[in-house]
CSV table of C-alpha atoms and ligand atoms in Angstrom, one decimal:
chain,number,residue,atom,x,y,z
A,12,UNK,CA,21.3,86.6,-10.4
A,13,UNK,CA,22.2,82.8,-9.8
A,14,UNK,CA,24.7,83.3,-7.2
A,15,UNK,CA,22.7,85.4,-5.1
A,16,UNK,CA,19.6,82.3,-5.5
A,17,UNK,CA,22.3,80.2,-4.8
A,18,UNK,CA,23.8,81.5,-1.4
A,19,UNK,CA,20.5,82.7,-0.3
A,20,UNK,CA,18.4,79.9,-0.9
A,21,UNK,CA,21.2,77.2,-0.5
A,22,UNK,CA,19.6,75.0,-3.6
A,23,UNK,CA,20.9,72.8,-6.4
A,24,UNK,CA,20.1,75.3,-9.3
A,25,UNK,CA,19.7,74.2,-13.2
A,26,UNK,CA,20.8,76.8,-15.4
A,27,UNK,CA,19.8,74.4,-18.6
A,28,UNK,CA,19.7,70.8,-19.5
A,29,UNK,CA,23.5,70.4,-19.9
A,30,UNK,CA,25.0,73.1,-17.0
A,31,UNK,CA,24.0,72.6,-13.6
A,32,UNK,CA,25.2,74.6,-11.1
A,33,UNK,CA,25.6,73.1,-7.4
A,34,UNK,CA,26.0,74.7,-4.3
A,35,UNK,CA,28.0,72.4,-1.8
A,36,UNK,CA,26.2,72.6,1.2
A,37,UNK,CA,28.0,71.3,3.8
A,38,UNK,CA,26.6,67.7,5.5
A,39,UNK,CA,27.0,66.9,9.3
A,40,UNK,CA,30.9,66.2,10.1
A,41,UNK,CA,30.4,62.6,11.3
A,42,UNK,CA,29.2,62.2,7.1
A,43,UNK,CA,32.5,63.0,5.7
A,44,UNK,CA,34.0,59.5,5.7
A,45,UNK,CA,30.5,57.4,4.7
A,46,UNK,CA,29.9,55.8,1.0
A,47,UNK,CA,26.4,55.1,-0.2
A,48,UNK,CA,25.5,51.3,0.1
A,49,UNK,CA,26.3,49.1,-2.9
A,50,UNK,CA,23.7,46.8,-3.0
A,51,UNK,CA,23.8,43.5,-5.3
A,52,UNK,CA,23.6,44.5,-9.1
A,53,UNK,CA,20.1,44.4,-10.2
A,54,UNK,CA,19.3,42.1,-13.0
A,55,UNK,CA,17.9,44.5,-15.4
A,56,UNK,CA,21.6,46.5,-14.9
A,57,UNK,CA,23.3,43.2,-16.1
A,58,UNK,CA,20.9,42.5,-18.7
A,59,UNK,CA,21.4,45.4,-20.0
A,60,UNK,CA,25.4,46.2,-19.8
A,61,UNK,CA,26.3,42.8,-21.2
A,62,UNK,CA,23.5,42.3,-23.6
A,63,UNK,CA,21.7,39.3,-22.0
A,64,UNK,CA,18.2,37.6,-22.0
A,65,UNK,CA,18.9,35.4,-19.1
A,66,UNK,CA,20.2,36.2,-15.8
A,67,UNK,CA,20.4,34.4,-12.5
A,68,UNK,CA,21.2,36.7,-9.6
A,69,UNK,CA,22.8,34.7,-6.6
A,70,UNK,CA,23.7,38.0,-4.8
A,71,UNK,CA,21.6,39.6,-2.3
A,72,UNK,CA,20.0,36.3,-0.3
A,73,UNK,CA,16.5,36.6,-2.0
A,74,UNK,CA,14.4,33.8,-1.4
A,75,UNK,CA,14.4,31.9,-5.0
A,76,UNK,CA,10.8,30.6,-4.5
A,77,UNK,CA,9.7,33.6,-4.3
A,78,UNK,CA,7.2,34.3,-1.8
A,79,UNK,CA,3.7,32.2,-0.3
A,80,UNK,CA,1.2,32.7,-2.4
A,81,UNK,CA,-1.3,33.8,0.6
A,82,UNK,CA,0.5,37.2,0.9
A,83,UNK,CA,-0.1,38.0,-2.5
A,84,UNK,CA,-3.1,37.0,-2.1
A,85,UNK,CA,-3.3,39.4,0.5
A,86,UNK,CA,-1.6,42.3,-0.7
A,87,UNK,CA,-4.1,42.1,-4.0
A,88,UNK,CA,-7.2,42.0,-1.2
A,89,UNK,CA,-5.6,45.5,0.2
A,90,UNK,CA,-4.9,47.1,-3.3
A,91,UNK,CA,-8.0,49.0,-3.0
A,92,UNK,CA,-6.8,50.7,-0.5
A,93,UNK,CA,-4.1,52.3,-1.5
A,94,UNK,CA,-5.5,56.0,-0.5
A,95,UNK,CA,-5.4,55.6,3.3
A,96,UNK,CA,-1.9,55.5,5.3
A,97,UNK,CA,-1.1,52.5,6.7
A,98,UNK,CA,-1.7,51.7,10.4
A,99,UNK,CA,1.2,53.5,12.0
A,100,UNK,CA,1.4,51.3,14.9
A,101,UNK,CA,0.9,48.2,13.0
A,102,UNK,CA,-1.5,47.3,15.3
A,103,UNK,CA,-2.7,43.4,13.6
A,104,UNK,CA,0.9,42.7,12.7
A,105,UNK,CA,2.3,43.5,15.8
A,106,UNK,CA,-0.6,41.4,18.0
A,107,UNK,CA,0.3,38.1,16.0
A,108,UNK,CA,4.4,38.6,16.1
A,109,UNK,CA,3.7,39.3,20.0
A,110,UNK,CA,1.4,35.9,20.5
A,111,UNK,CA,3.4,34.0,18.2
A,112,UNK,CA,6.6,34.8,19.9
A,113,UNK,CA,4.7,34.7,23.6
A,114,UNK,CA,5.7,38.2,24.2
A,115,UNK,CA,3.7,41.7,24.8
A,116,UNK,CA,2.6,43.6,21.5
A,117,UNK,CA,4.4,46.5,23.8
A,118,UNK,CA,7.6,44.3,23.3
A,119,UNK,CA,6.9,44.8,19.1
A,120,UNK,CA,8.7,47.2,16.8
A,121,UNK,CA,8.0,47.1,13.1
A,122,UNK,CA,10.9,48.5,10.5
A,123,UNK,CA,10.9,49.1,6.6
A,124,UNK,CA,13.2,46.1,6.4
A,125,UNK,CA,15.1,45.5,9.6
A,126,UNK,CA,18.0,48.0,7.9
A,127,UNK,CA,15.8,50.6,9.0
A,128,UNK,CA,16.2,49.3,12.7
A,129,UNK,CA,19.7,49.4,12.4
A,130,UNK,CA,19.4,52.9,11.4
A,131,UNK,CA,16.8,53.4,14.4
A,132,UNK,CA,18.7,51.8,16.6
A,133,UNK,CA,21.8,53.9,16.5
A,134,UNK,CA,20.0,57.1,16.4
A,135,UNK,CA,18.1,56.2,19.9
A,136,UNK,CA,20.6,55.2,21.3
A,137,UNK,CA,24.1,56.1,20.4
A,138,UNK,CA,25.9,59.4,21.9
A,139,UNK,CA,29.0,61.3,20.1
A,140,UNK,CA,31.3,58.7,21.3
A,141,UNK,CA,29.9,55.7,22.3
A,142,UNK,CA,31.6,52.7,21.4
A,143,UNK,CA,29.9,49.8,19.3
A,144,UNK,CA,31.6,46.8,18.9
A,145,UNK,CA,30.7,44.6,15.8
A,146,UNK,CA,32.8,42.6,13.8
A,147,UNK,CA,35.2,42.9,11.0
A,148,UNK,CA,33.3,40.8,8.3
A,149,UNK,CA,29.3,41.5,9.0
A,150,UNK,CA,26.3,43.5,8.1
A,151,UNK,CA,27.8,46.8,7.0
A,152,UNK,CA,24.9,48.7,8.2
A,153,UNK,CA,26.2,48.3,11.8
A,154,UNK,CA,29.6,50.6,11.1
A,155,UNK,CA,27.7,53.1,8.9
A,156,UNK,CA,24.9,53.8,11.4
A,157,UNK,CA,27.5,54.2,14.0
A,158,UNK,CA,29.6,56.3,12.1
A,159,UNK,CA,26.7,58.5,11.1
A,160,UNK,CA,25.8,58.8,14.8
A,161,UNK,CA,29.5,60.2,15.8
A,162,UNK,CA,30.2,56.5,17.6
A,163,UNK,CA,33.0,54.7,17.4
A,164,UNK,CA,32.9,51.6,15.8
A,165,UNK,CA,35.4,48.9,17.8
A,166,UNK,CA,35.8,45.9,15.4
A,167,UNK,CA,36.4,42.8,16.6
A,168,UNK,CA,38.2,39.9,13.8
A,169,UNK,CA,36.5,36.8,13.2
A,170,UNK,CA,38.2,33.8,13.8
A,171,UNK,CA,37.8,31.4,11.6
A,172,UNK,CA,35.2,33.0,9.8
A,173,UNK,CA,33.4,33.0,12.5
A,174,UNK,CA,32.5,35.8,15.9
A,175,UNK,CA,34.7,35.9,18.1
A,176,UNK,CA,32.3,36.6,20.9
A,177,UNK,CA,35.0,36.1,23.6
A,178,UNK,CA,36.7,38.8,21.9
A,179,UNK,CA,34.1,40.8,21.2
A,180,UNK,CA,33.7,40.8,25.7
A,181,UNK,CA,36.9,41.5,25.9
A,182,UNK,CA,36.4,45.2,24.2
A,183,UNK,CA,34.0,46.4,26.4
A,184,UNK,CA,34.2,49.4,28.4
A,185,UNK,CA,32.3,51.9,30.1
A,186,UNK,CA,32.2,53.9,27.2
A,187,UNK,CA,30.7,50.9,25.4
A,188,UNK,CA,26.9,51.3,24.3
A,189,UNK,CA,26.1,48.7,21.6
A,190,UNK,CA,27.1,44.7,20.6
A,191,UNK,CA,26.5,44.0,17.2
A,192,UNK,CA,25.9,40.1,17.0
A,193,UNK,CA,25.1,38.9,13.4
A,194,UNK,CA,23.8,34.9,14.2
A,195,UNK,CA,24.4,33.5,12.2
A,196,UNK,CA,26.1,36.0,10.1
A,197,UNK,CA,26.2,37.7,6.7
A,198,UNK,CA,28.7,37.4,4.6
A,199,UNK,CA,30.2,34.1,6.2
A,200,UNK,CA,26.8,32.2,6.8
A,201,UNK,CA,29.0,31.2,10.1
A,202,UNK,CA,26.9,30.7,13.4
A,203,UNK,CA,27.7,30.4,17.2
A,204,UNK,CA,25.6,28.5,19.4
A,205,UNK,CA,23.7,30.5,21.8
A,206,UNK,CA,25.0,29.5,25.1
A,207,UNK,CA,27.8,31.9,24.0
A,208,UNK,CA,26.0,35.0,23.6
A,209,UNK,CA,24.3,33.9,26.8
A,210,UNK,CA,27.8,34.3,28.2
A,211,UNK,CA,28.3,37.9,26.8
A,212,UNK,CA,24.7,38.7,27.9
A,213,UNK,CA,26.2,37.3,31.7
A,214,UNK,CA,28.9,39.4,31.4
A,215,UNK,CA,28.1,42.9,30.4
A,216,UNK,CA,26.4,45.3,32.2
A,217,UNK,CA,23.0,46.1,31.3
A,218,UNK,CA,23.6,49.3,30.1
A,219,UNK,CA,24.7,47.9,26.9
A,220,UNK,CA,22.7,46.8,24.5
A,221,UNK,CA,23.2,43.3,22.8
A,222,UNK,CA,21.5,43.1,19.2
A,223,UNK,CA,21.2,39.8,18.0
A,224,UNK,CA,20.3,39.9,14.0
A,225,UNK,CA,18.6,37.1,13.1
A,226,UNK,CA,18.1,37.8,9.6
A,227,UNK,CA,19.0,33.9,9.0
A,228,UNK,CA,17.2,31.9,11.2
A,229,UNK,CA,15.1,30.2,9.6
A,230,UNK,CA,17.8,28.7,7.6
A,231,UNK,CA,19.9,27.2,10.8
A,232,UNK,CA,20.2,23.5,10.6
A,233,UNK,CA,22.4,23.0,13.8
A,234,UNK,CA,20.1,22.2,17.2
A,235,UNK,CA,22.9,24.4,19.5
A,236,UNK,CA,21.1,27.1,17.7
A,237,UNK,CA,18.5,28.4,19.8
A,238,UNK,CA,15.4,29.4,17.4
A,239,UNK,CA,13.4,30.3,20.7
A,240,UNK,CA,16.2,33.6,21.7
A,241,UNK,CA,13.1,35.9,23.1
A,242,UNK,CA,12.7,33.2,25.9
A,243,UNK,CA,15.8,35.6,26.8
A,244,UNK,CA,14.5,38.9,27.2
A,245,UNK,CA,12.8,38.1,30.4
A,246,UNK,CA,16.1,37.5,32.0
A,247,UNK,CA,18.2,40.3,29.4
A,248,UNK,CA,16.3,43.3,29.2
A,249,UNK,CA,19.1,45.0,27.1
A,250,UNK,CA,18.8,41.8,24.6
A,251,UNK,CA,17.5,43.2,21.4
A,252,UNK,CA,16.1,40.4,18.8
A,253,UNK,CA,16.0,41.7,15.0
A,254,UNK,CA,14.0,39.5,12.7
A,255,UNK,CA,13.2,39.9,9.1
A,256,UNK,CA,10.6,38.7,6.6
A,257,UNK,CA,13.2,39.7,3.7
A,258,UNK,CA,14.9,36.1,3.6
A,259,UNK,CA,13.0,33.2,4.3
A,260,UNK,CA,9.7,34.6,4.2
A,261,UNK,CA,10.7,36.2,0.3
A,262,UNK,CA,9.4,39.6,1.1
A,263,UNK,CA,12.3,41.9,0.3
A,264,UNK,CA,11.0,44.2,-1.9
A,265,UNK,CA,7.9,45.1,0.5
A,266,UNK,CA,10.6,45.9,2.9
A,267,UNK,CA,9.4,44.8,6.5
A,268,UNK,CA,11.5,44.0,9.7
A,269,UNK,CA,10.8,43.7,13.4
A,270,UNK,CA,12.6,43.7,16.9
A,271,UNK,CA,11.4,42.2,20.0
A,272,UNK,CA,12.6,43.8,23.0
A,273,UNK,CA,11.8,45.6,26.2
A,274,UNK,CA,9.4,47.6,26.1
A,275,UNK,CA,10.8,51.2,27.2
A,276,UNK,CA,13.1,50.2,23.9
A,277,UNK,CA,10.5,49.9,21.8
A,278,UNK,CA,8.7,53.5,23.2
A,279,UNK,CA,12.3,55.6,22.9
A,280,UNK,CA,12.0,54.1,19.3
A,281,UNK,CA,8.4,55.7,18.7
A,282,UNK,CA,10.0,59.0,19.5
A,283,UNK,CA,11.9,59.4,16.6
A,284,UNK,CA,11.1,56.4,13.7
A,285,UNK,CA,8.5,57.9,10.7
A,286,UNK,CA,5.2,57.9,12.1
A,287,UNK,CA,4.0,55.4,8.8
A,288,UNK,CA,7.2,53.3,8.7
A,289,UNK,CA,6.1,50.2,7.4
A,290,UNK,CA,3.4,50.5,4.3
A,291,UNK,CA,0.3,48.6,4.4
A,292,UNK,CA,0.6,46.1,1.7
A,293,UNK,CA,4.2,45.1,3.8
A,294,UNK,CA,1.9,44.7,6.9
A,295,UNK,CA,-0.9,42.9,5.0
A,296,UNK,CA,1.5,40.4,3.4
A,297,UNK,CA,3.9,39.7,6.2
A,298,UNK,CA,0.6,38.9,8.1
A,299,UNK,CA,-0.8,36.4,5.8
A,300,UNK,CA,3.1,35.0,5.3
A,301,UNK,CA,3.4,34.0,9.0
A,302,UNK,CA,0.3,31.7,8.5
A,303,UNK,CA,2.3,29.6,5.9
A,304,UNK,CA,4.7,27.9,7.5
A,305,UNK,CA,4.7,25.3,4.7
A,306,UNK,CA,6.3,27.7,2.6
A,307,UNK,CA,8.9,28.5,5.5
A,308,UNK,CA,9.6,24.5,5.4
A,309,UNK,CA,9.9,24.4,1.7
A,310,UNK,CA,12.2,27.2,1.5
A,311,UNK,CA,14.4,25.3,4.2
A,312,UNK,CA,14.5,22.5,2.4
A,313,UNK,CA,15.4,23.4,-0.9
A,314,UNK,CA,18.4,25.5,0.7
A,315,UNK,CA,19.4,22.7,2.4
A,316,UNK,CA,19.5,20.5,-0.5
A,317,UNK,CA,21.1,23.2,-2.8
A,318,UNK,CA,23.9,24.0,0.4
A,319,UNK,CA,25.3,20.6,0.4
A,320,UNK,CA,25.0,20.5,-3.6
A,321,UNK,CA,27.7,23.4,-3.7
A,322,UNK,CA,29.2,21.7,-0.8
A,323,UNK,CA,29.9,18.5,-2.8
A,324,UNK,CA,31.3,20.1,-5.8
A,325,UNK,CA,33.0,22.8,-4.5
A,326,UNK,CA,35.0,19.8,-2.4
A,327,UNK,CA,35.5,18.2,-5.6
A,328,UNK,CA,36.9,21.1,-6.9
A,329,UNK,CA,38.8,21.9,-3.4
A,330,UNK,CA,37.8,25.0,-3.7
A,331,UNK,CA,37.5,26.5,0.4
A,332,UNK,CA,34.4,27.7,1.9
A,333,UNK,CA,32.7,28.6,5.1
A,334,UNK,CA,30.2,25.8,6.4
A,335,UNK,CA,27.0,28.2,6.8
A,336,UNK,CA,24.2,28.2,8.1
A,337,UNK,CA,22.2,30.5,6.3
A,338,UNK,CA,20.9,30.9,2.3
A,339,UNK,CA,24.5,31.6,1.2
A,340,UNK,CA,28.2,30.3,1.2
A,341,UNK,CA,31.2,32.6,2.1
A,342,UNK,CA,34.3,30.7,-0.6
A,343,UNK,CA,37.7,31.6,-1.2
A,344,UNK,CA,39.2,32.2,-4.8
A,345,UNK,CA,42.8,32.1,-6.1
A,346,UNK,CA,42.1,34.6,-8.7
A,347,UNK,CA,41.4,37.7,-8.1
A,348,UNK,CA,37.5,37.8,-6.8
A,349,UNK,CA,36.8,40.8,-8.6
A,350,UNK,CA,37.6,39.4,-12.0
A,351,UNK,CA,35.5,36.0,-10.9
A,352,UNK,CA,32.6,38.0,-10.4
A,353,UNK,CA,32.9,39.8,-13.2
A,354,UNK,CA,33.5,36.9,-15.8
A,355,UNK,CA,30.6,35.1,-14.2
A,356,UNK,CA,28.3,38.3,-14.4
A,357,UNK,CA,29.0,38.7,-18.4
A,358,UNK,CA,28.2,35.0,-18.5
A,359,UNK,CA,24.5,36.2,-16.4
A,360,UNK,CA,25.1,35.2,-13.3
A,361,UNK,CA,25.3,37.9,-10.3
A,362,UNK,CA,27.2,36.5,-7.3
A,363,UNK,CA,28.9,39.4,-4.5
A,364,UNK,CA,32.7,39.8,-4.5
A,365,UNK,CA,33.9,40.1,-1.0
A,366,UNK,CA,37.0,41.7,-0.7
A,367,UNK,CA,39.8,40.5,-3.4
A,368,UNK,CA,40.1,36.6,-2.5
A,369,UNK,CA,36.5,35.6,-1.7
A,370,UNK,CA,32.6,36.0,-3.0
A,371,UNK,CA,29.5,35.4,-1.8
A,372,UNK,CA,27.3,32.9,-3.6
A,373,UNK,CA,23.3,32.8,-2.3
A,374,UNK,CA,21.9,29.8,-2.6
A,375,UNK,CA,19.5,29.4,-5.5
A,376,UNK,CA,17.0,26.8,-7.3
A,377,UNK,CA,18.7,23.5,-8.0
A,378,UNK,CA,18.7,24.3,-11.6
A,379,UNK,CA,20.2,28.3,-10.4
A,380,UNK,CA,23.1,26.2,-8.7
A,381,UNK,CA,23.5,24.0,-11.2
A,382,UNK,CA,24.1,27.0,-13.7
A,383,UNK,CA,26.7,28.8,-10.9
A,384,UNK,CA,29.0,25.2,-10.6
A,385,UNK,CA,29.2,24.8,-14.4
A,386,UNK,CA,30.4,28.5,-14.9
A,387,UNK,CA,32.5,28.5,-11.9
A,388,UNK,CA,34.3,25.2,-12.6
A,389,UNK,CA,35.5,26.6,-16.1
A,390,UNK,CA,37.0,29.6,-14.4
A,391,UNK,CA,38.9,27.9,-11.5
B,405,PLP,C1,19.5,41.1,4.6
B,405,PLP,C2,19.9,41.4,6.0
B,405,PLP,C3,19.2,42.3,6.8
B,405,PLP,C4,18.3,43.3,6.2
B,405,PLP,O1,17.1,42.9,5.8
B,405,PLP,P1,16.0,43.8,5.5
B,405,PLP,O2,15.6,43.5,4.1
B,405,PLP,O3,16.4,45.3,5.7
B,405,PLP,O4,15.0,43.4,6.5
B,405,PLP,C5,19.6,42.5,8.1
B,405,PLP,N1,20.6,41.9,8.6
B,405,PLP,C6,21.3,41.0,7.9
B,405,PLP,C7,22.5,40.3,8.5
B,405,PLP,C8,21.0,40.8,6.6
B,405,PLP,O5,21.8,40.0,5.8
């Protein structure tokens, strides 16, 4: 009796191949209003929709040299042991971020991909309730982690493309628990110098945390930038810094992220992240991809070079962007964005519509960016 399988045991059932039976069960409340993440279109999904041999994705911020060559080398070193779990604390990985950084390894949490920490984040430390602030163009794993927790989300407009961090003060209350601060941020590439977050840090209480994503900063070509932010913690024990190794450092797919922060942080975290969060071949390579600064350098420089390329000729085209300080460039369209991205997709190359009058663009290879102003300027 199916139905009696069904309520009993609560499962999705297969009668055959073609009927499937499903028994809504019903997800946490707070669940209702979420959408999975739509992530940039893979290039085998474009490849194959449109029939093409060649595609270029600009879309997701990937590092187009790919990654140093030591952490493969690494990561092949370690393929032998693929039978044992990884190091659950992360022991090696954590000691060099700690000395690097001049902080204690007590100060170190390790993420699958610092996504993860946004998801860890929220679940240590938001209450039904709490108000986050963030703002309205950012990472959009802020709102849907304070969503899922029950928070509420209080968004703060950019101005000028940029945070309003001024603004963002100005929504705090004493139901507020967490400050989103994307620098510089993602979509817009758009930074703000430091001594203004060190004016939010002086003005909240420290029973709100301040994240400051730094997904970007290896990319940041302006000196009011401050590259050295855990000099801060010291002085801002609720300052959380989130780093990645999935930009600069190339290692997306490994999926690897970090936080430094105070240490009783880093132990409520322990409580409740999985007990092997971050595989071993991730903590292998992103240790061996610290030592190569070189290719850190390299990568800066051909994103510079490439930023002020599309720069150039999308003034020439007067076509409107946001100056940025990261691997991308936030530009308006007159057309409808959505049928931009989609002629330029057919035409292979994968760029991120963002809302209906602008799109993403990552920055690519020189012969990548090339590819993107010749399409683009037939289309505009
Ligand atoms: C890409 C990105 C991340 C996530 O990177 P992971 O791959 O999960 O480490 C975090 N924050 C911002 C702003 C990003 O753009």
């Amino acid at each position: 009796d199916i139905s009696y399988i069904i309520r009993v045991c609560k499962v999705k059932v297969f009668i055959s191949k073609s009927k499937e039976v499903f028994y809504m069960l019903k997800a946490r409340n707070e669940l209702a209003t979420l959408k999975p993440y739509v992530p940039g279109k893979p290039i085998e999904d474009v490849m194959r929709e449109f029939g093409l041999t060649e595609v270029i994705k600009l879309a997701s911020n990937e590092n187009p040299l790919g990654c140093s060559p030591v952490a493969k080398e690494a990561i092949i070193k370690h393929l032998d042991n693929l039978n044992l779990y990884p190091d659950g604390n992360c022991t090696s990985l954590k000691e060099k971020i700690a000395k690097l950084y001049s902080v204690s390894p007590s100060e170190v949490s390790l993420s699958s991909g610092s996504d993860e920490m946004c998801d860890l984040l929220s679940k240590t430390f938001l209450d039904h309730g709490d108000e986050v602030i963030m703002a309205d163009i950012t990472f959009p794993r802020y709102i849907s982690t304070a969503v899922m927790m029950g928070a509420v989300p209080v968004i703060v407009p950019l101005k000028d493309f940029t945070f309003d961090i001024k603004g963002m003060a100005d929504k705090v209350t004493d139901k507020t628990k967490l400050i989103w601060i994307c620098n510089p941020n993602n979509p817009t590439g758009t930074m703000v110098p430091t001594s203004e977050i060190i004016e939010l840090l002086d003005s909240v209480s420290e029973d709100v945390l301040v994240v400051l994503d730094e997904a970007y900063r290896e990319f940041v070509t302006r000196d009011d930038y401050m590259m050295d932010s855990e000099n801060l913690l010291s002085k801002y024990p609720n300052l959380v810094i989130m780093r990645t190794f999935s930009k600069a450092y190339g290692l997306a797919a490994l999926r690897v992220g970090y936080i430094l922060a105070a240490s009783s942080i880093v132990t409520e975290i322990d409580k409740i992240r999985g007990p092997f969060n971050v595989n071993s071949l991730a903590q292998v390579a992103a240790y061996a991809a610290l030592d190569d600064q070189d290719f850190i350098k390299k990568s800066y420089d051909v994103n510079k070079e490439g930023k002020e390329y599309i720069y150039k000729e999308f003034d020439a085209m007067n076509v409107p962007y946001a100056k940025s300080e990261t691997n991308h460039i936030f530009f308006g369209v007159e057309k409808d964005a959505f049928s931009i991205f989609d002629a330029l997709q057919r035409a292979g190359v994968i760029v991120r519509p963002m809302g209906a009058k602008h799109l993403r663009v990552s920055i690519g290879t020189m012969e990548q960016n090339k590819r993107f102003i010749e399409l683009i300027k037939d289309m505009l």
